[in-house]
Coordinates of C-alpha atoms in Angstrom, one line a residue:
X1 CA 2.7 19.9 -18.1
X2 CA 4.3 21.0 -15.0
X3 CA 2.6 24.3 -14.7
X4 CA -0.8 22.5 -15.2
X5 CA -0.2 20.1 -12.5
X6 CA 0.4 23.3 -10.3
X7 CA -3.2 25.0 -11.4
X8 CA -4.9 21.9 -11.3
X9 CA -4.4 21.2 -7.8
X10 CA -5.0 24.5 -6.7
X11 CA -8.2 24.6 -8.0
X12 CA -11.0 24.2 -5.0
X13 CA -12.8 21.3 -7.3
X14 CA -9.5 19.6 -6.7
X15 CA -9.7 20.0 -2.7
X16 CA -13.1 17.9 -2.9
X17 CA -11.6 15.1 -4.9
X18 CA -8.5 14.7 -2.3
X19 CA -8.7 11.8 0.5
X20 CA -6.7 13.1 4.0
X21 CA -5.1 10.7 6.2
X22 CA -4.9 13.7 9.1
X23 CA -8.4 15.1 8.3
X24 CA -8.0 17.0 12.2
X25 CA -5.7 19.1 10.8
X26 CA -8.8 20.3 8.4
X27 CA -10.4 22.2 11.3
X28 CA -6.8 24.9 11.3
X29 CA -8.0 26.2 8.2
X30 CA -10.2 29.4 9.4
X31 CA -6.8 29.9 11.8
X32 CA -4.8 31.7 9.4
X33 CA -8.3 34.0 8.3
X34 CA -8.8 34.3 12.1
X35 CA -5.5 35.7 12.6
X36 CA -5.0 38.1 10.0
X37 CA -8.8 39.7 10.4
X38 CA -7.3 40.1 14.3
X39 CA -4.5 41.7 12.9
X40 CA -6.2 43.8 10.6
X41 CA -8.9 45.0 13.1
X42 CA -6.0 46.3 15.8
X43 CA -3.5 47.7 13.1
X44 CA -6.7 49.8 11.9
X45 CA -7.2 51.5 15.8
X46 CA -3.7 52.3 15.9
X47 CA -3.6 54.0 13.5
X48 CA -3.4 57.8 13.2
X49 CA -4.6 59.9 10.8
X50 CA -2.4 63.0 9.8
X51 CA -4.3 65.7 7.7
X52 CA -2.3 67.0 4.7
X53 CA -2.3 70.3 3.1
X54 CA -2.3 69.0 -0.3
X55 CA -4.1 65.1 -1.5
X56 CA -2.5 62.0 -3.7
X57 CA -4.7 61.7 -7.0
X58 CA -7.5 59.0 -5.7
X59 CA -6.4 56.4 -8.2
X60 CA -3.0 56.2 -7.1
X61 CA -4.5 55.4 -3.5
X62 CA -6.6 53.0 -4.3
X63 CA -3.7 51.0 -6.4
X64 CA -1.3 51.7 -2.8
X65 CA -4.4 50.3 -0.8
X66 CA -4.6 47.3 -2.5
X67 CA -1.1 46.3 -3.4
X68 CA -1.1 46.5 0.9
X69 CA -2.8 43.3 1.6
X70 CA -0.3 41.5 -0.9
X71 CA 2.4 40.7 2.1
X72 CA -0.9 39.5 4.3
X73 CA -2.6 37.4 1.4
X74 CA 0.5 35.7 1.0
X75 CA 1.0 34.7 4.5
X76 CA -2.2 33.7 4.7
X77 CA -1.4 31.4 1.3
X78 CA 1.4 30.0 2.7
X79 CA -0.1 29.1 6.3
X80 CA -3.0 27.3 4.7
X81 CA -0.7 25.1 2.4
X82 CA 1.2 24.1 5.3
X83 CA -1.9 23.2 6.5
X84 CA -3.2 21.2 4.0
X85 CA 0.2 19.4 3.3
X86 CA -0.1 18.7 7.4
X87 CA -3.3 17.0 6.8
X88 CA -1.9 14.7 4.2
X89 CA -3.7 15.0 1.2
X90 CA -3.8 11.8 -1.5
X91 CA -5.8 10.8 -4.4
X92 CA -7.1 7.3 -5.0
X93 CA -6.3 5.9 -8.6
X94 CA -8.7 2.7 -8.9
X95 CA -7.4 0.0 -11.1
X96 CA -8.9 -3.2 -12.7
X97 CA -6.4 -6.1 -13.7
X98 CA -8.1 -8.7 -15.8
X99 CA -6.2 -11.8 -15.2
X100 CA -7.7 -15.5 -17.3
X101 CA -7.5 -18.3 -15.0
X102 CA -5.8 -20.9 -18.0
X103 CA -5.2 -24.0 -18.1
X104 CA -2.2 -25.7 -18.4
X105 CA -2.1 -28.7 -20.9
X106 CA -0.1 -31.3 -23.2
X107 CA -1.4 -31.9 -26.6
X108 CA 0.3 -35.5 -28.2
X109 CA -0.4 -36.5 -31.8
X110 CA 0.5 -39.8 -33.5
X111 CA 2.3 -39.4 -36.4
X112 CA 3.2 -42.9 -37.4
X113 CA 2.5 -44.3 -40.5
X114 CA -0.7 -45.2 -39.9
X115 CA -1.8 -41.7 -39.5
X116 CA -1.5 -41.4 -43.3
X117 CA -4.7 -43.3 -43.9
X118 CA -6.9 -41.3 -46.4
X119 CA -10.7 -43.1 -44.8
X120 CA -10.2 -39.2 -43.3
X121 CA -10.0 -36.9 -45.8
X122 CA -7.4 -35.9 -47.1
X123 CA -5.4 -38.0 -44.0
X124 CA -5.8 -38.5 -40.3
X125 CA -2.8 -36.6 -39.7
X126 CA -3.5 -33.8 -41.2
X127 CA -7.4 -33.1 -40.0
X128 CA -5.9 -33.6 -36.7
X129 CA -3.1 -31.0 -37.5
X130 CA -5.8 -28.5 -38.4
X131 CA -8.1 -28.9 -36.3
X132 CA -5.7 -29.3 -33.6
X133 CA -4.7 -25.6 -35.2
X134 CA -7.7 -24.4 -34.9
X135 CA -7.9 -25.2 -31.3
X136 CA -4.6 -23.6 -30.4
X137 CA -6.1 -20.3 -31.4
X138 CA -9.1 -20.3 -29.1
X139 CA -6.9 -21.5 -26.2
X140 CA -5.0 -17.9 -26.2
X141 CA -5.1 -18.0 -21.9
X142 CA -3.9 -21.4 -21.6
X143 CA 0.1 -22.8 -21.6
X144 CA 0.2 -25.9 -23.9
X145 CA 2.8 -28.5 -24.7
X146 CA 3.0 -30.1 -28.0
X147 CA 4.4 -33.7 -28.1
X148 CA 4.3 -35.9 -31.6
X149 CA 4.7 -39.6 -31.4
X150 CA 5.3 -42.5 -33.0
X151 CA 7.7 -45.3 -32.0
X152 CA 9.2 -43.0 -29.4
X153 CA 8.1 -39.5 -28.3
X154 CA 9.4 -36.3 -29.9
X155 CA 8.9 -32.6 -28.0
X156 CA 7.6 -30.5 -30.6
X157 CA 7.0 -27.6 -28.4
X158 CA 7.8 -27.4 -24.2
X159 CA 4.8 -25.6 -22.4
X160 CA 4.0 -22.2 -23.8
X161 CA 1.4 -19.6 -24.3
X162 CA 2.7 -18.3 -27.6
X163 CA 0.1 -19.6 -30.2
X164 CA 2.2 -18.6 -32.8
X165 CA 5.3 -21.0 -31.9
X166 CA 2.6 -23.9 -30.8
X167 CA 1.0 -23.6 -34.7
X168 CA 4.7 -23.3 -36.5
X169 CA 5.5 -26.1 -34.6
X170 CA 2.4 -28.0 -35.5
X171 CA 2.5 -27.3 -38.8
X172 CA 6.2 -29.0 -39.2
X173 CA 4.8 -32.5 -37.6
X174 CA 5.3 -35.2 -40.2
X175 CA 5.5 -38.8 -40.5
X176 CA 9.2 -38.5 -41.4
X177 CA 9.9 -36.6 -38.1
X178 CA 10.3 -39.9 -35.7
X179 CA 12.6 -42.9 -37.1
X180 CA 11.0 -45.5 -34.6
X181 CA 7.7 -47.2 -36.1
X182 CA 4.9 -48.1 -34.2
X183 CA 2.9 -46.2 -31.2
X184 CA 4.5 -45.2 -28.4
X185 CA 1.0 -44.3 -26.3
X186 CA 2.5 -45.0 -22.3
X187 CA 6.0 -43.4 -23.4
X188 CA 3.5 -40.2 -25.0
X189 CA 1.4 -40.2 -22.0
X190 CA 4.9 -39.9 -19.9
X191 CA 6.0 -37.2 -21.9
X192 CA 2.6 -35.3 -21.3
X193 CA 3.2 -36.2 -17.6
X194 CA 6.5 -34.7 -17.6
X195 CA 5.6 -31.3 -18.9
X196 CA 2.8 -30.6 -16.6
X197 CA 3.9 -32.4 -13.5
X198 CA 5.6 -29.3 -11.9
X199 CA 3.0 -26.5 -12.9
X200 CA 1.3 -25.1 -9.9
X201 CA -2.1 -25.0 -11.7
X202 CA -4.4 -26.9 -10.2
X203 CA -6.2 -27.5 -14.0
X204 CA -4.1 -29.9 -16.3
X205 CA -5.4 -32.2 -18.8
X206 CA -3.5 -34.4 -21.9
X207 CA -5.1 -34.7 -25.2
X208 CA -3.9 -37.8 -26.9
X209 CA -4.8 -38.0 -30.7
X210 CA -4.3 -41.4 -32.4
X211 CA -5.6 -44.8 -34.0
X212 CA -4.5 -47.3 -32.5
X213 CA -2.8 -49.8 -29.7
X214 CA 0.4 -48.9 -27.5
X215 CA 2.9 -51.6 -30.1
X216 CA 6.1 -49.5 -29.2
X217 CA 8.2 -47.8 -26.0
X218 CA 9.2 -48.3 -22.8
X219 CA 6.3 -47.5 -20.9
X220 CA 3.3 -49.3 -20.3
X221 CA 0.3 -46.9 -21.0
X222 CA -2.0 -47.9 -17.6
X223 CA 1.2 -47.2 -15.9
X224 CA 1.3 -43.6 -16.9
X225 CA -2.2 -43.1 -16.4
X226 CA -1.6 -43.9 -12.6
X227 CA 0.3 -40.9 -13.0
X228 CA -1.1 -38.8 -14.5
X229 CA -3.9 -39.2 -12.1
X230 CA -1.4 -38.8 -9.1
X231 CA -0.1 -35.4 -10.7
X232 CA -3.6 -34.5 -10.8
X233 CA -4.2 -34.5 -15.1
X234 CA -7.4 -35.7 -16.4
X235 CA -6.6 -37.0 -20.0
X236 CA -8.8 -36.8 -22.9
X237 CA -8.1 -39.6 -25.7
X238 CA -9.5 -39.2 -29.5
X239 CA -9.3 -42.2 -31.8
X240 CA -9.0 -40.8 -35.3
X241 CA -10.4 -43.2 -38.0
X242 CA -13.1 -44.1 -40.3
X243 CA -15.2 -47.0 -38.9
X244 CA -15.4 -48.3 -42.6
X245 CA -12.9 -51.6 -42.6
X246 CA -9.2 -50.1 -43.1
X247 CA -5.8 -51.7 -43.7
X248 CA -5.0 -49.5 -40.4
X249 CA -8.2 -49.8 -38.5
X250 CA -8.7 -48.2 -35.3
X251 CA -7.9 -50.1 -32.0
X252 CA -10.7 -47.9 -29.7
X253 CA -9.2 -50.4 -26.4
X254 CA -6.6 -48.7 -25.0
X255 CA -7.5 -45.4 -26.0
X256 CA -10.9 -45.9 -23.7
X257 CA -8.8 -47.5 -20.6
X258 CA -6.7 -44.4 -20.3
X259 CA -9.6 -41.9 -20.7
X260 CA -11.6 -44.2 -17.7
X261 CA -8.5 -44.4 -15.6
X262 CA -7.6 -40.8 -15.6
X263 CA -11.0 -39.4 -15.3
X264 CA -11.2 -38.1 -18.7
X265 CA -13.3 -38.9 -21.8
X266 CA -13.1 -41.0 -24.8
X267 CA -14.3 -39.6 -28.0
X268 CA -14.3 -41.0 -31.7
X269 CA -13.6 -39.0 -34.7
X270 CA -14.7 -40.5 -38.1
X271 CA -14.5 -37.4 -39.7
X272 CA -12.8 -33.7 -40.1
X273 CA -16.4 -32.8 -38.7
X274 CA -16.2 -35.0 -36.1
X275 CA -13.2 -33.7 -35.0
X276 CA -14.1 -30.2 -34.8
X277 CA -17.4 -31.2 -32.7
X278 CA -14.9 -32.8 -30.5
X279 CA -12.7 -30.1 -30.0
X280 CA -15.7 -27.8 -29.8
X281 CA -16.7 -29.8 -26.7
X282 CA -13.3 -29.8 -24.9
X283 CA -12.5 -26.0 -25.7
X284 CA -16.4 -25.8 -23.8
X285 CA -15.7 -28.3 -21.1
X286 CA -12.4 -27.2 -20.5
X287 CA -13.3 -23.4 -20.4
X288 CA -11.7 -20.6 -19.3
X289 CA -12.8 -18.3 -16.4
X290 CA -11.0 -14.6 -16.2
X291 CA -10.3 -13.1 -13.0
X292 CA -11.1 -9.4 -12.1
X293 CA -8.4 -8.0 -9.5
X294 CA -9.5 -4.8 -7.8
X295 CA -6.5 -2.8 -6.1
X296 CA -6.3 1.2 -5.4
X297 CA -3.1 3.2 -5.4
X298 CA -2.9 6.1 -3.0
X299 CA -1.1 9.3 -4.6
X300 CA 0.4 11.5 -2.3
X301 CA 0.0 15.1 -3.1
X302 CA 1.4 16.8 0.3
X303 CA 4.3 17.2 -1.7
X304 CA 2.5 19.4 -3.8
X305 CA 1.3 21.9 -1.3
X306 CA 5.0 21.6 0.4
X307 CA 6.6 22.9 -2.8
X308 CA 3.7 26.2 -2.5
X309 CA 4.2 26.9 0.9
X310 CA 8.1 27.1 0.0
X311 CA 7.6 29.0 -3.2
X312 CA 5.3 31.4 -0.7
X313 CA 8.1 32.1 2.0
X314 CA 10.4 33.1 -0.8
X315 CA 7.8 35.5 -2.2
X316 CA 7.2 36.8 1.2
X317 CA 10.9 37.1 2.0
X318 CA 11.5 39.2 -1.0
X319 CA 8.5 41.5 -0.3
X320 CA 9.7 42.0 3.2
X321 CA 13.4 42.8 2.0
X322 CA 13.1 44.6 -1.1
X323 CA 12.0 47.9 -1.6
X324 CA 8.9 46.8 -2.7
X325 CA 8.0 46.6 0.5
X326 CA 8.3 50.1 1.4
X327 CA 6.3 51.4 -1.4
X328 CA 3.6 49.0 0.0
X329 CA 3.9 50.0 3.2
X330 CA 3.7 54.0 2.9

């Protein structure tokens, strides 16, 4: 791999693809030419001829003659690496990050024991579990908390973006899961608050899935809509429920007020199909954009010619040295 790094950038293709930070140092490269041709011209009138009474075989003059430049080509080699190193050769590598620009949310479903209710096939909680499953999957970009409530709030999941925890933990919501009976929506809604207050995205939203009025908890629910609109996140409400009359019907009031306040949206689900539209026009609503970063990385490749140049000097050294270079030069 080494070796082919070597040839590659000594090929002149590669010259043409190289950048130069010292590009003036471009305009030495017909010095080292220049110089030897100078050389080569006086060394020629110098010299004098001396007749022999007997000849070399022509072969064996020709192979001398040429095996003469070697010295001179490799001086010349290792001046015009040094010049190109000088001139600070580097390559551009171009690079493309895609980056999604998610959003960061808090999914709460009631669980109480109204959420058993079979006017939705086959219940209310578990349409909203799938569906809510379903919607999990498309939101692969975005970092979501999973809350469950019923009397009191339960954190099924803190704020993540790995779908496969979020839908293990979803599928292990149950009615059984929270002692406390009733619906907890302001203590819910705080929970929501409390995952998403300290993200630095500016996009945050709450869905809050459930059928009816806030009958349990601490917190009053128009109190943590206040917040959530001073943290900045717009909360979507879904009352799940058939409007046929129920022994658990579905208390739309409260669900609307926090939707209004927090400048989110109120939607009705009467139905798994329902649902799914619903979803469908968050997930659209809600969408999310993917960034395209640009950057370049410069590669320096002086390095390169540095390492010739040195490997050159050596070469030259030993020609200059060794007896080679008597044979070359008689």
């Amino acid at each position: 791999m080494k070796y082919q790094l070597y040839l590659s950038w000594q090929q002149v293709v590669s010259l043409f693809s190289y950048h130069w930070e010292r590009e003036a140092f471009l305009f030495l490269l017909p010095l080292p030419f220049v110089i030897f041709l100078f050389r080569y011209l006086i060394n020629r009138k110098s010299q004098t001829k001396i007749i022999l009474s007997f000849t070399m075989p022509l072969k064996q003059n020709r192979i001398t003659r040429i095996l003469s430049f070697v010295p001179d080509v490799v001086q010349w080699m290792l001046l015009t690496s040094l010049i190109l190193a000088l001139a600070g050769p580097y390559k551009i590598n171009s690079k493309i990050k895609i980056q999604p620009d998610g959003i960061d949310m808090a999914l709460a479903i009631d669980i109480s024991s109204s959420m058993l209710n079979r006017d939705v096939n086959p219940s209310r909680l578990v349409v909203a579990k799938q569906v809510a499953t379903n919607f999990i999957k498309q939101r692969r970009n975005d970092f979501i908390a999973l809350i469950a409530f019923a009397g009191a709030p339960y954190l099924a999941s803190p704020i993540t973006n790995d779908s496969s925890y979020l839908k293990q933990a979803l599928s292990g919501l149950d009615s059984k899961l929270i002692k406390e009976e009733g619906t907890a929506l302001g203590d819910a809604l705080g929970m929501c608050i409390n995952q998403l207050r300290d993200s630095p995205n500016p996009k945050k939203i709450s869905i809050l899935i459930s059928d009816g009025n806030n009958t349990a908890g601490n917190l009053d629910p128009l109190t943590s809509t206040e917040l959530s609109k001073t943290f900045g996140i717009k909360v979507y409400t879904i009352a799940v429920g058939s409007l046929k009359p129920s022994l658990d019907p579905v208390d739309e009031s409260t669900l609307r007020l926090i939707a209004e306040k927090s400048n989110g949206r109120f939607y009705r689900a009467t139905d798994q199909k329902s649902l799914r539209a619903i979803f469908e026009e968050i997930n659209q609503q809600e969408s999310t954009k993917v960034k395209e970063i640009r950057w370049e990385e410069h590669i320096d490749q002086s390095k390169f010619f540095f390492d010739f140049a040195f490997m050159l000097f050596f070469v030259g050294l030993f020609l200059k040295l060794s007896s080679v270079n008597n044979i070359l030069e008689d």
